[in-house]
Short mmCIF file of C-alpha atoms in Angstrom, two decimals:
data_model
loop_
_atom_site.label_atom_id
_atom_site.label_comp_id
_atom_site.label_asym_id
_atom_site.label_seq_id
_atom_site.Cartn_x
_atom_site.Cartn_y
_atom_site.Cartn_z
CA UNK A 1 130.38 77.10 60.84
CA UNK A 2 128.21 79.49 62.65
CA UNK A 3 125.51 77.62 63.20
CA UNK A 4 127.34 74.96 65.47
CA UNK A 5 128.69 77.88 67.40
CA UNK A 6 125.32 79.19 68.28
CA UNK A 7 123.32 76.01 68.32
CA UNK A 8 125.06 74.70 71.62
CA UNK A 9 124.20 70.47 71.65
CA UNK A 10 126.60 69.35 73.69
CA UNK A 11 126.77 71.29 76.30
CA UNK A 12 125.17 73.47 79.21
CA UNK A 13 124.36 77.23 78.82
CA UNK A 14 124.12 77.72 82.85
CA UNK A 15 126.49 80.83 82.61
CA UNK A 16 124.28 82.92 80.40
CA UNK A 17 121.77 83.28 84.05
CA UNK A 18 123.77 84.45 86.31
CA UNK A 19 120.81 85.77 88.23
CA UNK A 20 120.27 82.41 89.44
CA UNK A 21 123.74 81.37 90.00
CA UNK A 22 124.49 83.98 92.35
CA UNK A 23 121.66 83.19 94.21
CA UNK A 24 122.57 79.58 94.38
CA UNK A 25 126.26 81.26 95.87
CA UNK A 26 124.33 82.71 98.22
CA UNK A 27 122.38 79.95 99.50
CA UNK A 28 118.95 81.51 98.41
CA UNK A 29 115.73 79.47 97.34
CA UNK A 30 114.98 80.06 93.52
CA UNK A 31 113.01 78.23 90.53
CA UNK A 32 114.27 76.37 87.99
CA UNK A 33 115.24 77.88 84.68
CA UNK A 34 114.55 74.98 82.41
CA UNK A 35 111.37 72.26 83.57
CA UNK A 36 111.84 69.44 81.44
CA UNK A 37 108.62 67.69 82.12
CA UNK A 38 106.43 65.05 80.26
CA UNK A 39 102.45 65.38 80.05
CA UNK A 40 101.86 61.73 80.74
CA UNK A 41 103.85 58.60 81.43
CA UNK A 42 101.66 57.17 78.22
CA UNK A 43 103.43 56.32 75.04
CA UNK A 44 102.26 54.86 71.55
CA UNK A 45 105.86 53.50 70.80
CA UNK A 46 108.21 50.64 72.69
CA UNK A 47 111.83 51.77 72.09
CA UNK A 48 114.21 49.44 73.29
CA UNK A 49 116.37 51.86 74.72
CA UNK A 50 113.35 53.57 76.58
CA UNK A 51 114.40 54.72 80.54
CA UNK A 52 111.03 55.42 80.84
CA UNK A 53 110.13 51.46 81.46
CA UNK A 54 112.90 52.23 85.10
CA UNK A 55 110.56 55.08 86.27
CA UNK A 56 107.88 53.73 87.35
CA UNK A 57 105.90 55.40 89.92
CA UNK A 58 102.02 56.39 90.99
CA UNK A 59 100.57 59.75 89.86
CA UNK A 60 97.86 61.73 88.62
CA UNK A 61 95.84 62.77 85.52
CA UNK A 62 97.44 65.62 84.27
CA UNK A 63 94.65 67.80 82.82
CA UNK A 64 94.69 71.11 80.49
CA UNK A 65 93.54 73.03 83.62
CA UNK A 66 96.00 71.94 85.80
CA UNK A 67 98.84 72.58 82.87
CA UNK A 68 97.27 76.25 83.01
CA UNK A 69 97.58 76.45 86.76
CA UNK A 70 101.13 74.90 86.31
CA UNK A 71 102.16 77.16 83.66
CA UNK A 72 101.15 80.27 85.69
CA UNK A 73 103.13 79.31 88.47
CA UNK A 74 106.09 78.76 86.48
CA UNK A 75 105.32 82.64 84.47
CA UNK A 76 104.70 83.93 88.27
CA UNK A 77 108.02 82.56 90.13
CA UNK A 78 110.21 82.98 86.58
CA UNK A 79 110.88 79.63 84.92
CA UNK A 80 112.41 80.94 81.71
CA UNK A 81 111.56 77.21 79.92
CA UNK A 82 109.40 74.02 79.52
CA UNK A 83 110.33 71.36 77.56
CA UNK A 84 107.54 68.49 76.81
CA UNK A 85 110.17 65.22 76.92
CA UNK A 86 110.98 63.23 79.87
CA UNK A 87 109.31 59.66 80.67
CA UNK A 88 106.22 59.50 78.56
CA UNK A 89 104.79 61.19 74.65
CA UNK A 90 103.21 64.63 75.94
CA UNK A 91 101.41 64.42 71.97
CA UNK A 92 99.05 61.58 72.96
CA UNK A 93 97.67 63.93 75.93
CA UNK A 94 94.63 65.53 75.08
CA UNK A 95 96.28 68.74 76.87
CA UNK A 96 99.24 68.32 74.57
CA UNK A 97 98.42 71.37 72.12
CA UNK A 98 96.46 73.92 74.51
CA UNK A 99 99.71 73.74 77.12
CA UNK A 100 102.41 74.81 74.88
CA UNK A 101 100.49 77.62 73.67
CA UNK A 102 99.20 79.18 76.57
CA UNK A 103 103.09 78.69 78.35
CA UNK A 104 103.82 80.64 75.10
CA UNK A 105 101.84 83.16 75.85
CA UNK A 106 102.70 83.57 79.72
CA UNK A 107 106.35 84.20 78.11
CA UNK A 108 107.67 80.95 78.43
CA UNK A 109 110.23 79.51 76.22
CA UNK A 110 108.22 75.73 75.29
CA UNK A 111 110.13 73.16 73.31
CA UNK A 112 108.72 69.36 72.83
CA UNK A 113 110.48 66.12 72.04
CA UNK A 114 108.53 63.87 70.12
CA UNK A 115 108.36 60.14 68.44
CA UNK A 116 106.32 62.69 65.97
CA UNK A 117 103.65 60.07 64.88
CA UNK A 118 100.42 61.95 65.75
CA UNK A 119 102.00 65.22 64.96
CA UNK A 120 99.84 65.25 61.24
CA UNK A 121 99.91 68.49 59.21
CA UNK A 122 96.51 70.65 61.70
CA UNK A 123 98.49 69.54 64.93
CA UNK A 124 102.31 70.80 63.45
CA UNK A 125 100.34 74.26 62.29
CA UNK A 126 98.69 75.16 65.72
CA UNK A 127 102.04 74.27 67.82
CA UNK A 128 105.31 75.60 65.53
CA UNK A 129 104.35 79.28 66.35
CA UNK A 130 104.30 78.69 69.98
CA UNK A 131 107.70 76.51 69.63
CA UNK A 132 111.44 77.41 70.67
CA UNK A 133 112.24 74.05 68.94
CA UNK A 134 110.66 70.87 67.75
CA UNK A 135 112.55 67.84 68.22
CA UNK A 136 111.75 64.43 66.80
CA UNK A 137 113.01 61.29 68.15
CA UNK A 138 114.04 58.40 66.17
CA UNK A 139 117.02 56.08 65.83
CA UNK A 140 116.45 54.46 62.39
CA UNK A 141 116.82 55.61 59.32
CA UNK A 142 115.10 52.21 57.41
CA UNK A 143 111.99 50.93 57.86
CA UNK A 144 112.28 47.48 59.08
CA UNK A 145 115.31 49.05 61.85
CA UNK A 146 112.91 51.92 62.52
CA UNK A 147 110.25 48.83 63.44
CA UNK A 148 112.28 46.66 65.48
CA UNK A 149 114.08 49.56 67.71
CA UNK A 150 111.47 51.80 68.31
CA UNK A 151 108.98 48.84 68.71
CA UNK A 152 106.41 50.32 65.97
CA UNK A 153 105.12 48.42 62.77
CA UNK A 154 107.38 49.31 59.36
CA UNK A 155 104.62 51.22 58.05
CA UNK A 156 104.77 53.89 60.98
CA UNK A 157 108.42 55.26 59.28
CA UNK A 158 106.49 56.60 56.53
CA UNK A 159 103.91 58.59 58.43
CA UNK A 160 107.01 60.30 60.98
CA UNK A 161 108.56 60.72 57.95
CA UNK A 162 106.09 62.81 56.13
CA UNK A 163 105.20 64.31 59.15
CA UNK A 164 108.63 65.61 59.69
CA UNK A 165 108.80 66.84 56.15
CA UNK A 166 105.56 68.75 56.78
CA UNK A 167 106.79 70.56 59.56
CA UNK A 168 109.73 71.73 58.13
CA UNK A 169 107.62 72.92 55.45
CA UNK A 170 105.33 75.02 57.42
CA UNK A 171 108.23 76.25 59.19
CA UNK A 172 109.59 77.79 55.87
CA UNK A 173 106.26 78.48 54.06
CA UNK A 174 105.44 80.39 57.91
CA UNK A 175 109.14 81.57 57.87
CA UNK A 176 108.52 80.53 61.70
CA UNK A 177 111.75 80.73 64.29
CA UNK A 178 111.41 77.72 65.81
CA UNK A 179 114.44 74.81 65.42
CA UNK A 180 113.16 71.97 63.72
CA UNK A 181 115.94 68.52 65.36
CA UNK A 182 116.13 65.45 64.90
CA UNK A 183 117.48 62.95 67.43
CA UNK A 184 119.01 59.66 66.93
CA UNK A 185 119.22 57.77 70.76
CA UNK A 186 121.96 55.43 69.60
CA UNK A 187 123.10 52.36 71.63
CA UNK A 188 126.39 50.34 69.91
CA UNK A 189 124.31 47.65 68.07
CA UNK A 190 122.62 50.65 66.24
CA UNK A 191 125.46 51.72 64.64
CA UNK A 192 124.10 50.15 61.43
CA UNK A 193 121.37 52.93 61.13
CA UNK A 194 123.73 56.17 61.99
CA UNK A 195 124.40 56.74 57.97
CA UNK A 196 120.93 55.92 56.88
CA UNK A 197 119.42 58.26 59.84
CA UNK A 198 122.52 61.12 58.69
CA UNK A 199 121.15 60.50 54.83
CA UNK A 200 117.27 60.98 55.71
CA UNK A 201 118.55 63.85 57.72
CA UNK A 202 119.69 65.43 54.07
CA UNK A 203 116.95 64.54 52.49
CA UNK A 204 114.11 65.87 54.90
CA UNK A 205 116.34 69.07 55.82
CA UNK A 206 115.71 69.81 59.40
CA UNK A 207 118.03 72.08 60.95
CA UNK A 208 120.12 69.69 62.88
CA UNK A 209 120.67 65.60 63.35
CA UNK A 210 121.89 65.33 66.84
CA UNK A 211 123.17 61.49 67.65
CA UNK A 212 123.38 60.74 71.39
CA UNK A 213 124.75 58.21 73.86
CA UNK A 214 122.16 55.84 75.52
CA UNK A 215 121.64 56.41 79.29
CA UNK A 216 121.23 53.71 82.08
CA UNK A 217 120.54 53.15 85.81
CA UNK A 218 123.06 52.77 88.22
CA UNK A 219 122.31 49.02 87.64
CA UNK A 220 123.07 48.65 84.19
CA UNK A 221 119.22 47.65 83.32
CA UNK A 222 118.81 48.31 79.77
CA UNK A 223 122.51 46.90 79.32
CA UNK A 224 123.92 49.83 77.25
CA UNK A 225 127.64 48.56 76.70
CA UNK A 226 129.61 51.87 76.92
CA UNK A 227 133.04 50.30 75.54
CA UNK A 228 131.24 49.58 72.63
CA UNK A 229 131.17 53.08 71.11
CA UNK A 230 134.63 53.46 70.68
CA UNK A 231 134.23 50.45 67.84
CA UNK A 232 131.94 53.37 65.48
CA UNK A 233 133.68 56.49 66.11
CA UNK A 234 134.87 56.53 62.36
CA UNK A 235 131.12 56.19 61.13
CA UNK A 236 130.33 59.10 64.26
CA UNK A 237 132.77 61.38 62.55
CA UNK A 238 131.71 60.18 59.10
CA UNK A 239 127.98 61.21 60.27
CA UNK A 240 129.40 64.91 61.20
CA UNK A 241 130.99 65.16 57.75
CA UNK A 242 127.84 65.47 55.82
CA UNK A 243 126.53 68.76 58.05
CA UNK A 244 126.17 71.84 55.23
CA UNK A 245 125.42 75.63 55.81
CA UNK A 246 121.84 74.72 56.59
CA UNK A 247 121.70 71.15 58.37
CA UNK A 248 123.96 70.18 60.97
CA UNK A 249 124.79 66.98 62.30
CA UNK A 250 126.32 66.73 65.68
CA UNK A 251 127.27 64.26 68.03
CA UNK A 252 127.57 64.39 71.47
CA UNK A 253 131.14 63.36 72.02
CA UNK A 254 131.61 64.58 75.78
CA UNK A 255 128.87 61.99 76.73
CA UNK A 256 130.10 59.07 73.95
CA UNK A 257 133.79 59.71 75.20
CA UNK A 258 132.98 59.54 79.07
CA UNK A 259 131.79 55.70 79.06
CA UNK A 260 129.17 56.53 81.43
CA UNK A 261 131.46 57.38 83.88
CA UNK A 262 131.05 60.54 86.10
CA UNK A 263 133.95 63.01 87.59
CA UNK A 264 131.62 65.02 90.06
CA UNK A 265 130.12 63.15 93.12
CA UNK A 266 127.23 65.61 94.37
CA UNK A 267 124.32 66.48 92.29
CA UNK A 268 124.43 70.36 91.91
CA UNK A 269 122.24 70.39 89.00
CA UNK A 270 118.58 69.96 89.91
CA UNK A 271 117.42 73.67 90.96
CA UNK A 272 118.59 74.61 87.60
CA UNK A 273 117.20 71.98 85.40
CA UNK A 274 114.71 70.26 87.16
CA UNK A 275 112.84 67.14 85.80
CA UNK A 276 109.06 66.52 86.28
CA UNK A 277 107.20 63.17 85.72
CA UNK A 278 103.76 62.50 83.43
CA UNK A 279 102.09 61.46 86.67
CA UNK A 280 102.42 64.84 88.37
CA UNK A 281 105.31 63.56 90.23
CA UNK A 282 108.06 66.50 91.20
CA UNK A 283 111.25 64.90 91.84
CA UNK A 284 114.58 66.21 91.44
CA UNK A 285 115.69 64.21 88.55
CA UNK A 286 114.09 61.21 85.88
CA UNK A 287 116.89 58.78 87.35
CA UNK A 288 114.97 59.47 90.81
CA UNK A 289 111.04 58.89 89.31
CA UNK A 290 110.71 55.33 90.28
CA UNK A 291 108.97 54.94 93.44
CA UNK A 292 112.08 52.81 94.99
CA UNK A 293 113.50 56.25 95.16
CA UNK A 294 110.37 57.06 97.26
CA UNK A 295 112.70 59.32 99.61
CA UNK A 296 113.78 61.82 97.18
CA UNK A 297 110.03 62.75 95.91
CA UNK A 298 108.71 65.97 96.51
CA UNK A 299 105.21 66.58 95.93
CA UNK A 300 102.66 66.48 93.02
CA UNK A 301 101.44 69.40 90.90
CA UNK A 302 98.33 68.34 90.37
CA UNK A 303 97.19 68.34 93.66
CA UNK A 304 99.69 71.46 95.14
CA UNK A 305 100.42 74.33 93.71
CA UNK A 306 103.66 74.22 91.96
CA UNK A 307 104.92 77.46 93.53
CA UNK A 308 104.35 76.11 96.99
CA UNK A 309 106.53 73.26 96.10
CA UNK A 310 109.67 75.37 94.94
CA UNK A 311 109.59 77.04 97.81
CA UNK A 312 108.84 74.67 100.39
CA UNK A 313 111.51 73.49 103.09
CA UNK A 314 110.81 69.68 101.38
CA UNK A 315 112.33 71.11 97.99
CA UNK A 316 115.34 72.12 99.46
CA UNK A 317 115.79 69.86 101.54
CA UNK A 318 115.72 67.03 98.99
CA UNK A 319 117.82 69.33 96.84
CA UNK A 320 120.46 70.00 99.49
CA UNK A 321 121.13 66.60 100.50
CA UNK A 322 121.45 65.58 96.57
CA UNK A 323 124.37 68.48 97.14
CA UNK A 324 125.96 66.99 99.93
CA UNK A 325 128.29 64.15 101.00
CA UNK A 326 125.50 61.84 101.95
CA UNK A 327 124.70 61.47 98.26
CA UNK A 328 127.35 60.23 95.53
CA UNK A 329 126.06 60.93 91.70
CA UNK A 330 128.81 58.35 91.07
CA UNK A 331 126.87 54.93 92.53
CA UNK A 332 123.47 56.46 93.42
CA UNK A 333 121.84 57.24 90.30
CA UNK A 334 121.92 56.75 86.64
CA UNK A 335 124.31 57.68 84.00
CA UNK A 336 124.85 60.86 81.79
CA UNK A 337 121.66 62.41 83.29
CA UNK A 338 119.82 65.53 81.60
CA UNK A 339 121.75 67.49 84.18
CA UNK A 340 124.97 65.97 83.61
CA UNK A 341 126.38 69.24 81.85
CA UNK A 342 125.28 71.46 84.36
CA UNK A 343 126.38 69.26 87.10
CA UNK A 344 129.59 69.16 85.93
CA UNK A 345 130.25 73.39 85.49
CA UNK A 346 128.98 73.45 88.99
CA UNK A 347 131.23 71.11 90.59
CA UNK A 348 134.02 72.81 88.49
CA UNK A 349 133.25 76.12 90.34
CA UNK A 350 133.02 74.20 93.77
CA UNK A 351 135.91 72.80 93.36
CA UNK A 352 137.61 76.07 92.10
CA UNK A 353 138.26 75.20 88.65
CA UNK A 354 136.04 77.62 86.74
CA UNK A 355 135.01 80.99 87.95
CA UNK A 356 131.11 80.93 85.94
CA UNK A 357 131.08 84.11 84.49
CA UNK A 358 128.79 85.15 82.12
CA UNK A 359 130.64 85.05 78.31
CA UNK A 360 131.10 87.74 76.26
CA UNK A 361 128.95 87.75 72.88
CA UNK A 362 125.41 86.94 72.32
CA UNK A 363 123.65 84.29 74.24
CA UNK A 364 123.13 81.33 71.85
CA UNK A 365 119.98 80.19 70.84
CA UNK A 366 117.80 78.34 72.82
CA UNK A 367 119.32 80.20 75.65
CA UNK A 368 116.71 79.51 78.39
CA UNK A 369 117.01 75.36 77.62
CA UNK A 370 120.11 75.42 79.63
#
């Protein structure tokens, strides 16, 4: 099906900038292509699966004028993408609607993931334009599941529900670009909700369901038992079966298969895809937020300007040890990180496996969300 050809979920797109990867070869300072960053560590929901509760760490007010100052920086130095997900809900900042559309308009590729709740009908119409996709995150397909794993009362299904619908209304109505997802976190003991999440999928008709493994520390905190999705493949596959020529459903098999476990030991991927906190915080990666990891922290963008942090001998240093033997991706951090993918391309080409050339064909969509 063409679609699942060009909508790369499972995956890293890392070879379609090859500007940056030969400047990585050649030992130069760059910026990130992707910033997946979060506008506060504040959230109106309580998932039980949430990685956010092991991130703890000190911060800042993130404002709409610093979010302007941060977005220039990013236009200035060439971050190709900002996506509003990582350890808080960017829609309860005030600065939530204002940043996406003036990183638009710098030329920035902005994407947001979202439990969707406040995202009513005048919010959905200001931000789609301005949108490379739109994401909404939710593991239940039933009420009373969607209440007890996302840690909302029953009656808050209804409203993400119709709030969903609406967007992929206005998208059509608008006949707007942006990808309208869903995404379905799943942990074993959900398994019960993948069909009912696959059939509201069909029945809302957003471009693509995509059902994900459940990522831990390095200390097994939230308890995710990794064994346990080999027990639900059948319903996984089942789940996959009911994509048409306009709504896929995909899951992320590389990550399901791997059981958490790693093959690369150094951390390659953070220069690439770098991860920024809802308290300002600039660290390499979300598994490195918490202030235990105190060592690996960076800077703050609300108080520095985030160009002088890219290039600063800090950044790379942090970055460069993460890249070297004195730090082991296997024991020291987290599983199946956002950078996972990448990670694991580059340590193919270290290790003289792949060669990273850029493909032949069009670039995929979404191409700067590497």
């Amino acid at each position: 099906m063409e679609k699942s050809e060009k909508l790369i979920l499972d995956g890293t797109k890392i070879v379609w900038h090859q500007e940056r990867l030969e400047a990585w070869k050649r030992g130069e300072r760059f910026a990130p292509i992707t910033i997946d960053m979060a506008l506060t560590r504040a959230c109106n929901f309580k998932c039980v699966f949430c990685y956010s509760a092991l991130q703890e760490n000190t911060g800042k007010r993130i404002t709409k004028e610093v979010m302007y100052r941060f977005l220039d920086d990013c236009a200035e130095i060439g971050v190709k993408a900002v996506s509003f997900v990582s350890d808080g809900e960017s829609s309860v900042s005030p600065a939530y609607v204002d940043s996406i559309k003036y990183g638009h308009d710098r030329g920035i590729s902005m994407a947001s993931g979202t439990n969707g709740f406040l995202l009513k009908e005048d919010v959905l119409e200001e931000i789609l334009p301005s949108l490379t996709y739109l994401r909404f995150n939710l593991s239940a397909g039933e009420p009373k599941r969607f209440s007890e794993i996302m840690g909302v009362p029953e009656e808050w299904f209804y409203r993400v529900k119709e709030n969903i619908r609406k967007a992929v209304d206005i998208k059509r109505k608008r006949q707007l670009t942006v990808t309208i997802g869903m995404q379905m976190v799943l942990m074993p003991e959900f398994a019960d909700q993948i069909m009912p999440l696959t059939h509201l999928g069909k029945e809302l008709r957003p471009d693509y369901l995509v059902i994900k493994h459940c990522s831990d520390d390095e200390h097994g905190a939230l308890g995710v038992n990794y064994t346990g999705y080999r027990k639900i493949y059948d319903i996984l596959k089942e789940a996959e079966s009911m994509s048409d020529e306009s709504y896929l459903v995909k899951v992320k098999w590389s990550k399901i298969e791997s059981e958490g476990k790693r093959d690369y030991e150094q951390c390659y991927g953070p220069p690439f895809l770098l991860q920024i906190s809802g308290s300002g915080l600039v660290a390499p990666c979300g598994c490195l937020f918490n202030e235990k990891y105190k060592r690996y922290h960076i800077g703050n963008f609300v108080d520095t300007s985030f160009k002088e942090i890219v290039f600063s001998d800090r950044y790379w240093e942090v970055m460069n040890e993460l890249a070297s033997s004195k730090f082991n991706a296997k024991t020291m951090c987290g599983t199946l990180c956002v950078q996972h993918k990448v990670n694991e391309a580059l340590d193919k080409y270290k290790k003289g496996f792949i060669k990273l050339e850029k493909p032949i064909g069009d670039s995929p969509m979404h191409v700067n969300f590497i």
